Amino acid sequence: MKGAGILENTAVAVARGRIAAIGTARHLLPAFADAEIIDCRGGVLTPGLVDSHTHAVFGKPRFEEQELRAAGRGYMEIEAQGGGIHSSVRDLRARTENELFDLALTRLRALASYGTTTIEIKSGYGLSLDDELKMLRVIGRLAASSPMRIVATWLGAHEIPHEYRSSDDRRKEFHRLLIDDLLPLVKEQGIARFADVFCEPGVFTVEESRAILEASRQAGLGLKIHADELEPAGGAELAASLNAASADHLAAISERGIRALAASDTVATLLPGTMLFLGKPKLAPARALIDAGAAVALATDFNPGTSPTVNFPLILTLGVSQLRMSVAEAIIAATVNGAAALGLAGETGQIAPGFSADLALFQISDARELPYWYGARLCVGTWKAGAPCHPYENLAKLNPRSPEISTAG
Ligand code: NIG
Ligand code: FE
């Protein structure tokens, strides 16, 4: 993760949605004489950002919980009293598929406008047979009609819904529903690529998580885990032992967990926006993970409860300023490694011949400005497979930038 391979004065040729060649404009132009030319001078072109962990399909926002936490109430405490995920579940169950689709589409456009071209979206606010399938159908419709690349994850094990919390037997029934009833339908309908579990004390234990994930693997799904978010419960070790595609959160990962991930192919996906928004001082040990040899990805965790941001570059800021990653490490974490966390390492996340032409253009003159102007929207265009995701704004018209913003280059 040391070098991001930054090149200057370089042109990228795109043909049939793929990156065909990289070189100087002088060399490429004669070979692509009919090409439409997009002038990126005065900007930085990166692989389209790969946001490998979101809950982007939801109904209402949950701003009331932010103030409750400010007044001292904990995330799990609000959850236990029927708020948190439960509140999003009640809301989502009451909405139609069309409503959820429209809400999500607007949010996807906002995500794309900050540089994201690939996004993973989880279910997990349905938590009943019909509502989980409804949510996955919405994600499928988004994948078919939004210009972004979308990967669906089944997160039936996001919480134990209220109607199954009255006794241990009822709790077991929910497990049975997930594994015996819902999972076969998810498989049959081909509506998810990954399965995920919220493995956390008070939610799903390591053993429960293992059972759900092993059954999911049997059903042909890749595996992801919400692991060691608030307490070190062994989620990272579980992810490594199952050879999961990713272990996500990890703010409370143990030394053993770090060693287990470093020795595995499981990507450690860090979500520093969540800790910032929850007001938690705990930070995922990005340095220890990278130095031990783990592949680290960054993602937004975009969701109404713990990370309501569509600004992926802001997460890069937190990666550098809070998690002490270098800019190269943060950029790789948001592109190459995000793609690996979605099983797309050979398809997207790199500007290299043969890769899909998933690109983002930023109005900056040095890549280090991307995490630097924190909170700003610097993206002036994104493309997926060569087609616009977020409309391109002509850089030549936008530049030169006002001197108050930057005096560089
Ligand atoms: O990744 N931790 C569990 N799931 C989400 C939050 C979901 C919610 O609060 O609605 C997360 O932070
Ligand atoms: Fe999450």
CSV table of C-alpha atoms and ligand atoms in Angstrom, one decimal:
chain,number,residue,atom,x,y,z
A,1,MET,CA,0.0,0.0,0.0
A,2,LYS,CA,3.1,2.3,-0.1
A,3,GLY,CA,2.8,3.8,-3.6
A,4,ALA,CA,-0.4,4.8,-5.4
A,5,GLY,CA,1.4,5.0,-8.7
A,6,ILE,CA,0.7,8.6,-9.4
A,7,LEU,CA,1.6,9.8,-12.9
A,8,GLU,CA,1.7,13.3,-14.4
A,9,ASN,CA,0.8,14.6,-17.8
A,10,THR,CA,-0.8,11.3,-18.6
A,11,ALA,CA,-3.7,10.5,-20.9
A,12,VAL,CA,-6.0,7.5,-20.6
A,13,ALA,CA,-7.7,6.0,-23.6
A,14,VAL,CA,-11.0,4.3,-23.2
A,15,ALA,CA,-12.6,1.9,-25.7
A,16,ARG,CA,-15.8,-0.1,-25.3
A,17,GLY,CA,-16.0,0.8,-21.6
A,18,ARG,CA,-12.5,-0.4,-20.7
A,19,ILE,CA,-9.1,1.2,-20.3
A,20,ALA,CA,-7.4,0.6,-23.5
A,21,ALA,CA,-4.1,2.4,-23.0
A,22,ILE,CA,-2.2,4.9,-20.8
A,23,GLY,CA,0.5,7.2,-22.1
A,24,THR,CA,1.2,10.8,-23.2
A,25,ALA,CA,-1.6,12.5,-25.1
A,26,ARG,CA,0.9,13.0,-28.0
A,27,HIS,CA,1.3,9.2,-28.3
A,28,LEU,CA,-2.3,8.2,-27.7
A,29,LEU,CA,-4.1,10.8,-29.9
A,30,PRO,CA,-3.0,9.3,-33.3
A,31,ALA,CA,-4.0,5.8,-32.2
A,32,PHE,CA,-7.5,7.0,-31.1
A,33,ALA,CA,-8.1,9.7,-33.7
A,34,ASP,CA,-11.9,9.5,-33.5
A,35,ALA,CA,-12.1,9.6,-29.7
A,36,GLU,CA,-14.2,12.1,-27.8
A,37,ILE,CA,-11.6,14.1,-25.8
A,38,ILE,CA,-12.2,15.0,-22.2
A,39,ASP,CA,-9.7,17.6,-21.1
A,40,CYS,CA,-8.6,16.7,-17.6
A,41,ARG,CA,-5.7,19.2,-17.4
A,42,GLY,CA,-5.7,21.1,-14.2
A,43,GLY,CA,-7.3,18.1,-12.4
A,44,VAL,CA,-6.5,14.7,-10.9
A,45,LEU,CA,-8.0,11.6,-12.4
A,46,THR,CA,-8.4,8.6,-10.0
A,47,PRO,CA,-10.1,5.3,-10.3
A,48,GLY,CA,-13.7,5.7,-9.4
A,49,LEU,CA,-13.9,5.3,-5.6
A,50,VAL,CA,-15.2,2.0,-4.4
A,51,ASP,CA,-17.4,2.2,-1.4
A,52,SER,CA,-17.5,-1.4,-0.2
A,53,HIS,CA,-19.8,-0.9,2.9
A,54,THR,CA,-23.1,1.0,2.9
A,55,HIS,CA,-26.7,0.7,4.0
A,56,ALA,CA,-27.9,3.1,1.3
A,57,VAL,CA,-31.4,1.8,1.1
A,58,PHE,CA,-33.4,3.2,4.0
A,59,GLY,CA,-36.4,5.4,4.6
A,60,LYS,CA,-36.3,8.2,7.1
A,61,PRO,CA,-33.2,9.8,8.7
A,62,ARG,CA,-32.6,9.3,12.4
A,63,PHE,CA,-31.3,12.8,13.5
A,64,GLU,CA,-33.1,12.6,16.9
A,65,GLU,CA,-30.5,9.9,18.0
A,66,GLN,CA,-27.6,12.2,17.4
A,67,GLU,CA,-28.8,14.6,20.2
A,68,LEU,CA,-29.6,11.6,22.4
A,69,ARG,CA,-26.0,10.4,22.2
A,70,ALA,CA,-24.8,14.0,22.8
A,71,ALA,CA,-26.8,13.9,26.0
A,72,GLY,CA,-25.0,10.7,27.1
A,73,ARG,CA,-27.1,7.8,25.8
A,74,GLY,CA,-25.1,5.0,24.1
A,75,TYR,CA,-25.7,3.6,20.6
A,76,MET,CA,-26.6,0.1,22.0
A,77,GLU,CA,-28.7,1.6,24.7
A,78,ILE,CA,-30.9,3.5,22.1
A,79,GLU,CA,-31.0,0.3,20.2
A,80,ALA,CA,-32.2,-1.7,23.2
A,81,GLN,CA,-35.0,0.8,23.8
A,82,GLY,CA,-36.4,0.2,20.4
A,83,GLY,CA,-34.6,3.0,18.5
A,84,GLY,CA,-31.5,2.5,16.3
A,85,ILE,CA,-31.8,-0.2,13.7
A,86,HIS,CA,-35.3,-1.1,15.0
A,87,SER,CA,-36.5,2.3,14.2
A,88,SER,CA,-35.2,2.0,10.6
A,89,VAL,CA,-36.8,-1.5,10.4
A,90,ARG,CA,-40.3,-0.2,11.4
A,91,ASP,CA,-40.0,2.6,8.9
A,92,LEU,CA,-38.8,0.5,6.0
A,93,ARG,CA,-41.5,-2.1,6.5
A,94,ALA,CA,-44.1,0.6,6.1
A,95,ARG,CA,-42.8,1.9,2.8
A,96,THR,CA,-43.4,0.7,-0.7
A,97,GLU,CA,-40.6,-0.6,-3.0
A,98,ASN,CA,-41.1,2.4,-5.3
A,99,GLU,CA,-40.7,4.9,-2.4
A,100,LEU,CA,-37.5,3.2,-1.2
A,101,PHE,CA,-36.1,3.1,-4.8
A,102,ASP,CA,-36.7,6.8,-5.3
A,103,LEU,CA,-35.1,7.8,-2.0
A,104,ALA,CA,-32.1,5.6,-2.7
A,105,LEU,CA,-31.6,6.8,-6.2
A,106,THR,CA,-31.3,10.4,-5.0
A,107,ARG,CA,-28.8,9.3,-2.4
A,108,LEU,CA,-26.8,7.4,-5.0
A,109,ARG,CA,-26.5,10.5,-7.2
A,110,ALA,CA,-25.2,12.4,-4.2
A,111,LEU,CA,-22.6,9.6,-3.5
A,112,ALA,CA,-21.5,9.7,-7.2
A,113,SER,CA,-21.1,13.5,-7.1
A,114,TYR,CA,-18.3,13.0,-4.6
A,115,GLY,CA,-16.3,10.5,-6.7
A,116,THR,CA,-17.9,7.1,-6.0
A,117,THR,CA,-18.6,4.8,-8.9
A,118,THR,CA,-19.0,1.4,-7.2
A,119,ILE,CA,-21.1,0.9,-4.1
A,120,GLU,CA,-22.0,-2.1,-2.0
A,121,ILE,CA,-25.5,-1.9,-0.5
A,122,LYS,CA,-26.8,-4.1,2.3
A,123,SER,CA,-30.2,-5.3,3.2
A,124,GLY,CA,-30.9,-5.5,6.9
A,125,TYR,CA,-33.7,-3.0,7.6
A,126,GLY,CA,-36.3,-5.5,6.7
A,127,LEU,CA,-35.6,-8.4,9.0
A,128,SER,CA,-38.7,-10.4,7.9
A,129,LEU,CA,-38.9,-12.7,5.0
A,130,ASP,CA,-40.9,-10.3,2.8
A,131,ASP,CA,-39.2,-7.1,3.8
A,132,GLU,CA,-35.6,-8.5,3.3
A,133,LEU,CA,-36.6,-9.7,-0.2
A,134,LYS,CA,-38.3,-6.3,-0.8
A,135,MET,CA,-35.1,-4.5,0.1
A,136,LEU,CA,-32.9,-6.8,-2.0
A,137,ARG,CA,-35.3,-6.2,-5.0
A,138,VAL,CA,-34.9,-2.4,-4.5
A,139,ILE,CA,-31.1,-2.9,-4.6
A,140,GLY,CA,-31.5,-5.0,-7.7
A,141,ARG,CA,-33.6,-2.3,-9.4
A,142,LEU,CA,-31.0,0.3,-8.5
A,143,ALA,CA,-28.3,-1.9,-10.0
A,144,ALA,CA,-30.3,-2.1,-13.2
A,145,SER,CA,-31.1,1.6,-13.5
A,146,SER,CA,-28.5,3.7,-11.7
A,147,PRO,CA,-25.3,4.5,-13.6
A,148,MET,CA,-23.2,3.2,-10.7
A,149,ARG,CA,-21.8,-0.3,-10.2
A,150,ILE,CA,-23.8,-1.8,-7.4
A,151,VAL,CA,-23.1,-4.9,-5.3
A,152,ALA,CA,-25.9,-6.4,-3.2
A,153,THR,CA,-25.3,-7.9,0.3
A,154,TRP,CA,-27.8,-9.8,2.3
A,155,LEU,CA,-27.6,-8.6,5.9
A,156,GLY,CA,-30.6,-10.5,7.3
A,157,ALA,CA,-28.6,-10.9,10.5
A,158,HIS,CA,-28.4,-7.2,11.2
A,159,GLU,CA,-30.4,-7.3,14.4
A,160,ILE,CA,-32.9,-9.6,16.2
A,161,PRO,CA,-36.2,-7.9,15.4
A,162,HIS,CA,-38.5,-7.1,18.4
A,163,GLU,CA,-41.0,-9.8,17.6
A,164,TYR,CA,-38.3,-12.5,18.1
A,165,ARG,CA,-36.8,-11.0,21.3
A,166,SER,CA,-39.2,-12.3,23.9
A,167,SER,CA,-37.4,-15.6,24.7
A,168,ASP,CA,-34.4,-17.7,23.8
A,169,ASP,CA,-36.7,-20.0,21.8
A,170,ARG,CA,-38.0,-17.1,19.7
A,171,ARG,CA,-34.4,-16.0,19.1
A,172,LYS,CA,-33.6,-19.4,17.8
A,173,GLU,CA,-36.7,-19.2,15.6
A,174,PHE,CA,-35.3,-16.1,13.9
A,175,HIS,CA,-32.0,-18.0,13.2
A,176,ARG,CA,-34.0,-20.8,11.7
A,177,LEU,CA,-35.9,-18.3,9.6
A,178,LEU,CA,-32.7,-16.7,8.3
A,179,ILE,CA,-31.0,-20.0,7.5
A,180,ASP,CA,-33.8,-22.3,6.5
A,181,ASP,CA,-36.4,-19.9,4.9
A,182,LEU,CA,-34.8,-16.7,3.8
A,183,LEU,CA,-31.3,-17.8,2.6
A,184,PRO,CA,-32.7,-20.4,0.2
A,185,LEU,CA,-34.9,-17.7,-1.4
A,186,VAL,CA,-32.0,-15.3,-1.6
A,187,LYS,CA,-30.0,-18.0,-3.3
A,188,GLU,CA,-32.8,-19.0,-5.6
A,189,GLN,CA,-33.6,-15.5,-6.7
A,190,GLY,CA,-29.9,-14.6,-7.2
A,191,ILE,CA,-30.4,-11.3,-5.5
A,192,ALA,CA,-27.2,-11.0,-3.4
A,193,ARG,CA,-23.5,-11.5,-4.0
A,194,PHE,CA,-22.5,-11.5,-0.3
A,195,ALA,CA,-23.9,-12.3,3.1
A,196,ASP,CA,-23.1,-10.2,6.2
A,197,VAL,CA,-23.7,-10.5,10.0
A,198,PHE,CA,-23.6,-7.9,12.7
A,199,CYS,CA,-21.3,-9.9,15.1
A,200,GLU,CA,-21.4,-8.0,18.3
A,201,PRO,CA,-22.2,-8.7,22.0
A,202,GLY,CA,-26.0,-8.1,22.3
A,203,VAL,CA,-26.6,-8.8,18.7
A,204,PHE,CA,-25.2,-12.0,17.1
A,205,THR,CA,-22.6,-14.1,18.9
A,206,VAL,CA,-19.5,-15.5,17.2
A,207,GLU,CA,-21.1,-18.9,17.1
A,208,GLU,CA,-24.4,-17.7,15.7
A,209,SER,CA,-22.5,-15.6,13.1
A,210,ARG,CA,-20.4,-18.6,12.1
A,211,ALA,CA,-23.5,-20.8,11.5
A,212,ILE,CA,-25.2,-18.1,9.4
A,213,LEU,CA,-22.1,-17.4,7.4
A,214,GLU,CA,-21.2,-21.1,6.8
A,215,ALA,CA,-24.7,-21.7,5.5
A,216,SER,CA,-24.4,-18.6,3.3
A,217,ARG,CA,-21.1,-19.9,1.9
A,218,GLN,CA,-22.9,-23.2,1.1
A,219,ALA,CA,-25.5,-21.2,-0.8
A,220,GLY,CA,-22.7,-19.7,-2.9
A,221,LEU,CA,-22.5,-16.2,-1.3
A,222,GLY,CA,-19.3,-14.4,-0.5
A,223,LEU,CA,-18.9,-13.4,3.2
A,224,LYS,CA,-18.6,-10.2,5.1
A,225,ILE,CA,-18.8,-9.5,8.8
A,226,HIS,CA,-19.5,-6.4,10.9
A,227,ALA,CA,-16.7,-7.3,13.3
A,228,ASP,CA,-15.4,-5.9,16.6
A,229,GLU,CA,-17.1,-2.6,16.1
A,230,LEU,CA,-17.8,-1.7,19.7
A,231,GLU,CA,-16.2,-4.6,21.7
A,232,PRO,CA,-13.5,-7.1,20.9
A,233,ALA,CA,-15.6,-10.3,20.5
A,234,GLY,CA,-13.5,-12.3,18.1
A,235,GLY,CA,-15.3,-11.2,14.9
A,236,ALA,CA,-12.0,-10.5,13.0
A,237,GLU,CA,-10.7,-14.0,13.9
A,238,LEU,CA,-14.0,-15.5,12.7
A,239,ALA,CA,-13.7,-13.6,9.4
A,240,ALA,CA,-10.1,-14.8,8.8
A,241,SER,CA,-11.0,-18.4,9.7
A,242,LEU,CA,-13.9,-18.3,7.2
A,243,ASN,CA,-11.7,-16.7,4.6
A,244,ALA,CA,-14.3,-13.9,4.4
A,245,ALA,CA,-13.9,-11.2,1.7
A,246,SER,CA,-13.8,-8.6,4.4
A,247,ALA,CA,-14.1,-7.9,8.2
A,248,ASP,CA,-15.6,-4.5,8.7
A,249,HIS,CA,-15.4,-1.8,11.4
A,250,LEU,CA,-12.7,-3.3,13.7
A,251,ALA,CA,-12.4,-0.2,16.0
A,252,ALA,CA,-12.2,-2.7,18.9
A,253,ILE,CA,-10.2,-5.5,17.2
A,254,SER,CA,-7.8,-7.4,19.5
A,255,GLU,CA,-4.1,-8.1,18.9
A,256,ARG,CA,-5.1,-11.7,18.0
A,257,GLY,CA,-7.6,-10.3,15.5
A,258,ILE,CA,-4.9,-8.1,13.9
A,259,ARG,CA,-2.6,-11.1,13.5
A,260,ALA,CA,-5.4,-13.3,12.1
A,261,LEU,CA,-6.3,-10.7,9.4
A,262,ALA,CA,-2.7,-10.0,8.5
A,263,ALA,CA,-2.2,-13.7,7.9
A,264,SER,CA,-5.3,-14.0,5.7
A,265,ASP,CA,-6.7,-12.7,2.4
A,266,THR,CA,-9.6,-11.0,4.3
A,267,VAL,CA,-9.7,-7.3,3.7
A,268,ALA,CA,-9.9,-5.1,6.9
A,269,THR,CA,-12.5,-2.5,6.0
A,270,LEU,CA,-12.3,0.5,8.3
A,271,LEU,CA,-15.2,2.9,8.7
A,272,PRO,CA,-13.8,6.0,10.6
A,273,GLY,CA,-16.9,8.1,9.7
A,274,THR,CA,-18.9,5.9,12.0
A,275,MET,CA,-16.7,6.4,15.1
A,276,LEU,CA,-16.6,10.1,14.3
A,277,PHE,CA,-20.4,10.4,14.1
A,278,LEU,CA,-21.0,8.2,17.1
A,279,GLY,CA,-18.6,10.5,19.1
A,280,LYS,CA,-16.4,7.6,20.1
A,281,PRO,CA,-12.8,8.2,20.8
A,282,LYS,CA,-11.9,4.6,19.7
A,283,LEU,CA,-10.2,4.3,16.3
A,284,ALA,CA,-9.5,1.3,14.2
A,285,PRO,CA,-5.8,0.5,14.4
A,286,ALA,CA,-5.1,1.1,10.7
A,287,ARG,CA,-1.3,1.5,11.3
A,288,ALA,CA,-1.0,-1.8,13.2
A,289,LEU,CA,-3.1,-3.6,10.6
A,290,ILE,CA,-1.1,-2.2,7.6
A,291,ASP,CA,2.2,-2.7,9.3
A,292,ALA,CA,1.3,-6.3,10.1
A,293,GLY,CA,0.6,-6.9,6.4
A,294,ALA,CA,-3.3,-6.7,6.3
A,295,ALA,CA,-5.0,-5.2,3.3
A,296,VAL,CA,-7.0,-2.2,4.6
A,297,ALA,CA,-10.0,-0.7,2.8
A,298,LEU,CA,-11.9,2.5,3.8
A,299,ALA,CA,-15.6,2.9,3.2
A,300,THR,CA,-18.4,5.3,4.3
A,301,ASP,CA,-20.8,2.9,6.0
A,302,PHE,CA,-23.4,5.3,4.7
A,303,ASN,CA,-26.5,4.7,6.8
A,304,PRO,CA,-29.1,6.7,8.7
A,305,GLY,CA,-27.9,5.7,12.2
A,306,THR,CA,-24.2,5.8,12.4
A,307,SER,CA,-22.8,7.4,9.3
A,308,PRO,CA,-25.1,9.7,7.3
A,309,THR,CA,-22.5,11.0,4.9
A,310,VAL,CA,-22.3,10.6,1.1
A,311,ASN,CA,-18.8,12.2,1.1
A,312,PHE,CA,-16.3,9.5,0.5
A,313,PRO,CA,-13.3,11.8,0.3
A,314,LEU,CA,-14.1,13.0,3.8
A,315,ILE,CA,-13.5,9.4,4.9
A,316,LEU,CA,-10.1,9.6,3.3
A,317,THR,CA,-9.5,12.7,5.5
A,318,LEU,CA,-10.3,10.7,8.6
A,319,GLY,CA,-8.1,7.9,7.3
A,320,VAL,CA,-5.1,10.2,7.1
A,321,SER,CA,-5.8,12.6,10.0
A,322,GLN,CA,-7.3,10.1,12.5
A,323,LEU,CA,-6.1,6.7,11.4
A,324,ARG,CA,-2.6,8.0,10.4
A,325,MET,CA,-2.6,6.5,7.0
A,326,SER,CA,-0.5,8.0,4.2
A,327,VAL,CA,-2.4,9.6,1.3
A,328,ALA,CA,-1.3,6.7,-0.9
A,329,GLU,CA,-2.6,4.2,1.6
A,330,ALA,CA,-5.9,6.0,1.9
A,331,ILE,CA,-6.4,6.2,-1.9
A,332,ILE,CA,-5.5,2.5,-2.3
A,333,ALA,CA,-7.9,1.7,0.5
A,334,ALA,CA,-10.7,3.5,-1.3
A,335,THR,CA,-10.0,2.0,-4.7
A,336,VAL,CA,-7.9,-1.2,-5.1
A,337,ASN,CA,-8.7,-2.6,-1.7
A,338,GLY,CA,-12.3,-1.6,-1.7
A,339,ALA,CA,-12.6,-3.5,-5.0
A,340,ALA,CA,-10.9,-6.6,-3.4
A,341,ALA,CA,-13.4,-6.4,-0.5
A,342,LEU,CA,-16.2,-6.9,-3.2
A,343,GLY,CA,-14.4,-9.6,-5.2
A,344,LEU,CA,-13.9,-7.0,-8.0
A,345,ALA,CA,-10.1,-6.6,-7.7
A,346,GLY,CA,-9.6,-7.5,-11.4
A,347,GLU,CA,-12.4,-5.4,-12.7
A,348,THR,CA,-12.4,-1.9,-11.0
A,349,GLY,CA,-10.4,0.2,-8.7
A,350,GLN,CA,-7.3,0.7,-10.9
A,351,ILE,CA,-6.5,2.8,-13.9
A,352,ALA,CA,-4.7,0.0,-15.8
A,353,PRO,CA,-5.2,-1.5,-19.3
A,354,GLY,CA,-8.1,-4.0,-19.3
A,355,PHE,CA,-9.9,-2.6,-16.2
A,356,SER,CA,-13.3,-1.1,-16.5
A,357,ALA,CA,-13.2,2.6,-17.3
A,358,ASP,CA,-14.5,3.6,-13.8
A,359,LEU,CA,-13.0,7.0,-13.2
A,360,ALA,CA,-13.3,10.1,-11.1
A,361,LEU,CA,-12.0,13.5,-11.9
A,362,PHE,CA,-11.2,16.0,-9.1
A,363,GLN,CA,-10.6,19.7,-9.3
A,364,ILE,CA,-7.2,19.6,-7.6
A,365,SER,CA,-3.7,19.8,-8.8
A,366,ASP,CA,-2.0,17.3,-6.4
A,367,ALA,CA,-3.5,14.1,-5.2
A,368,ARG,CA,-2.7,15.1,-1.6
A,369,GLU,CA,-5.4,17.7,-1.8
A,370,LEU,CA,-8.1,15.1,-1.9
A,371,PRO,CA,-8.1,14.4,1.8
A,372,TYR,CA,-6.8,17.9,2.6
A,373,TRP,CA,-9.8,20.2,1.7
A,374,TYR,CA,-11.9,18.2,4.0
A,375,GLY,CA,-15.6,18.3,3.5
A,376,ALA,CA,-15.3,20.0,0.1
A,377,ARG,CA,-16.9,18.6,-3.0
A,378,LEU,CA,-13.9,18.5,-5.4
A,379,CYS,CA,-15.3,15.9,-7.8
A,380,VAL,CA,-16.2,17.3,-11.2
A,381,GLY,CA,-17.1,14.1,-13.0
A,382,THR,CA,-17.3,10.3,-12.6
A,383,TRP,CA,-17.7,7.5,-15.2
A,384,LYS,CA,-18.5,3.9,-14.9
A,385,ALA,CA,-17.4,1.7,-17.8
A,386,GLY,CA,-16.8,4.9,-19.7
A,387,ALA,CA,-20.3,6.3,-19.3
A,388,PRO,CA,-21.0,9.3,-17.1
A,389,CYS,CA,-22.1,8.6,-13.5
A,390,HIS,CA,-22.0,12.1,-12.3
A,391,PRO,CA,-22.0,14.7,-15.1
A,392,TYR,CA,-18.7,16.1,-16.1
A,393,GLU,CA,-18.2,19.8,-15.4
A,394,ASN,CA,-15.6,21.3,-17.8
A,395,LEU,CA,-12.4,21.9,-15.8
A,396,ALA,CA,-11.1,24.5,-18.2
A,397,LYS,CA,-14.2,26.6,-17.4
A,398,LEU,CA,-13.9,26.0,-13.6
A,399,ASN,CA,-10.2,26.7,-13.5
A,400,PRO,CA,-8.3,28.8,-12.4
A,401,ARG,CA,-9.7,28.4,-9.0
A,402,SER,CA,-10.1,31.4,-6.8
A,403,PRO,CA,-6.9,32.3,-5.0
A,404,GLU,CA,-8.6,32.2,-1.6
A,405,ILE,CA,-9.1,28.4,-2.0
A,406,SER,CA,-5.7,27.4,-3.3
A,407,THR,CA,-2.6,29.1,-4.4
A,408,ALA,CA,-1.0,25.9,-5.7
A,409,GLY,CA,-0.4,25.0,-9.3
B,1,NIG,O1,-22.5,-0.5,10.2
B,1,NIG,N1,-23.5,-1.7,13.2
B,1,NIG,C1,-24.4,-2.1,12.6
B,1,NIG,N2,-24.9,-1.6,11.5
B,1,NIG,C2,-24.7,-0.2,11.0
B,1,NIG,C3,-25.5,0.8,11.6
B,1,NIG,C4,-26.9,0.6,11.2
B,1,NIG,C5,-27.8,1.6,11.9
B,1,NIG,O2,-27.6,2.1,13.0
B,1,NIG,O3,-28.9,1.8,11.2
B,1,NIG,C6,-23.2,0.1,11.0
B,1,NIG,O4,-22.8,1.0,11.7
B,2,FE,FE,-22.5,-1.2,8.5
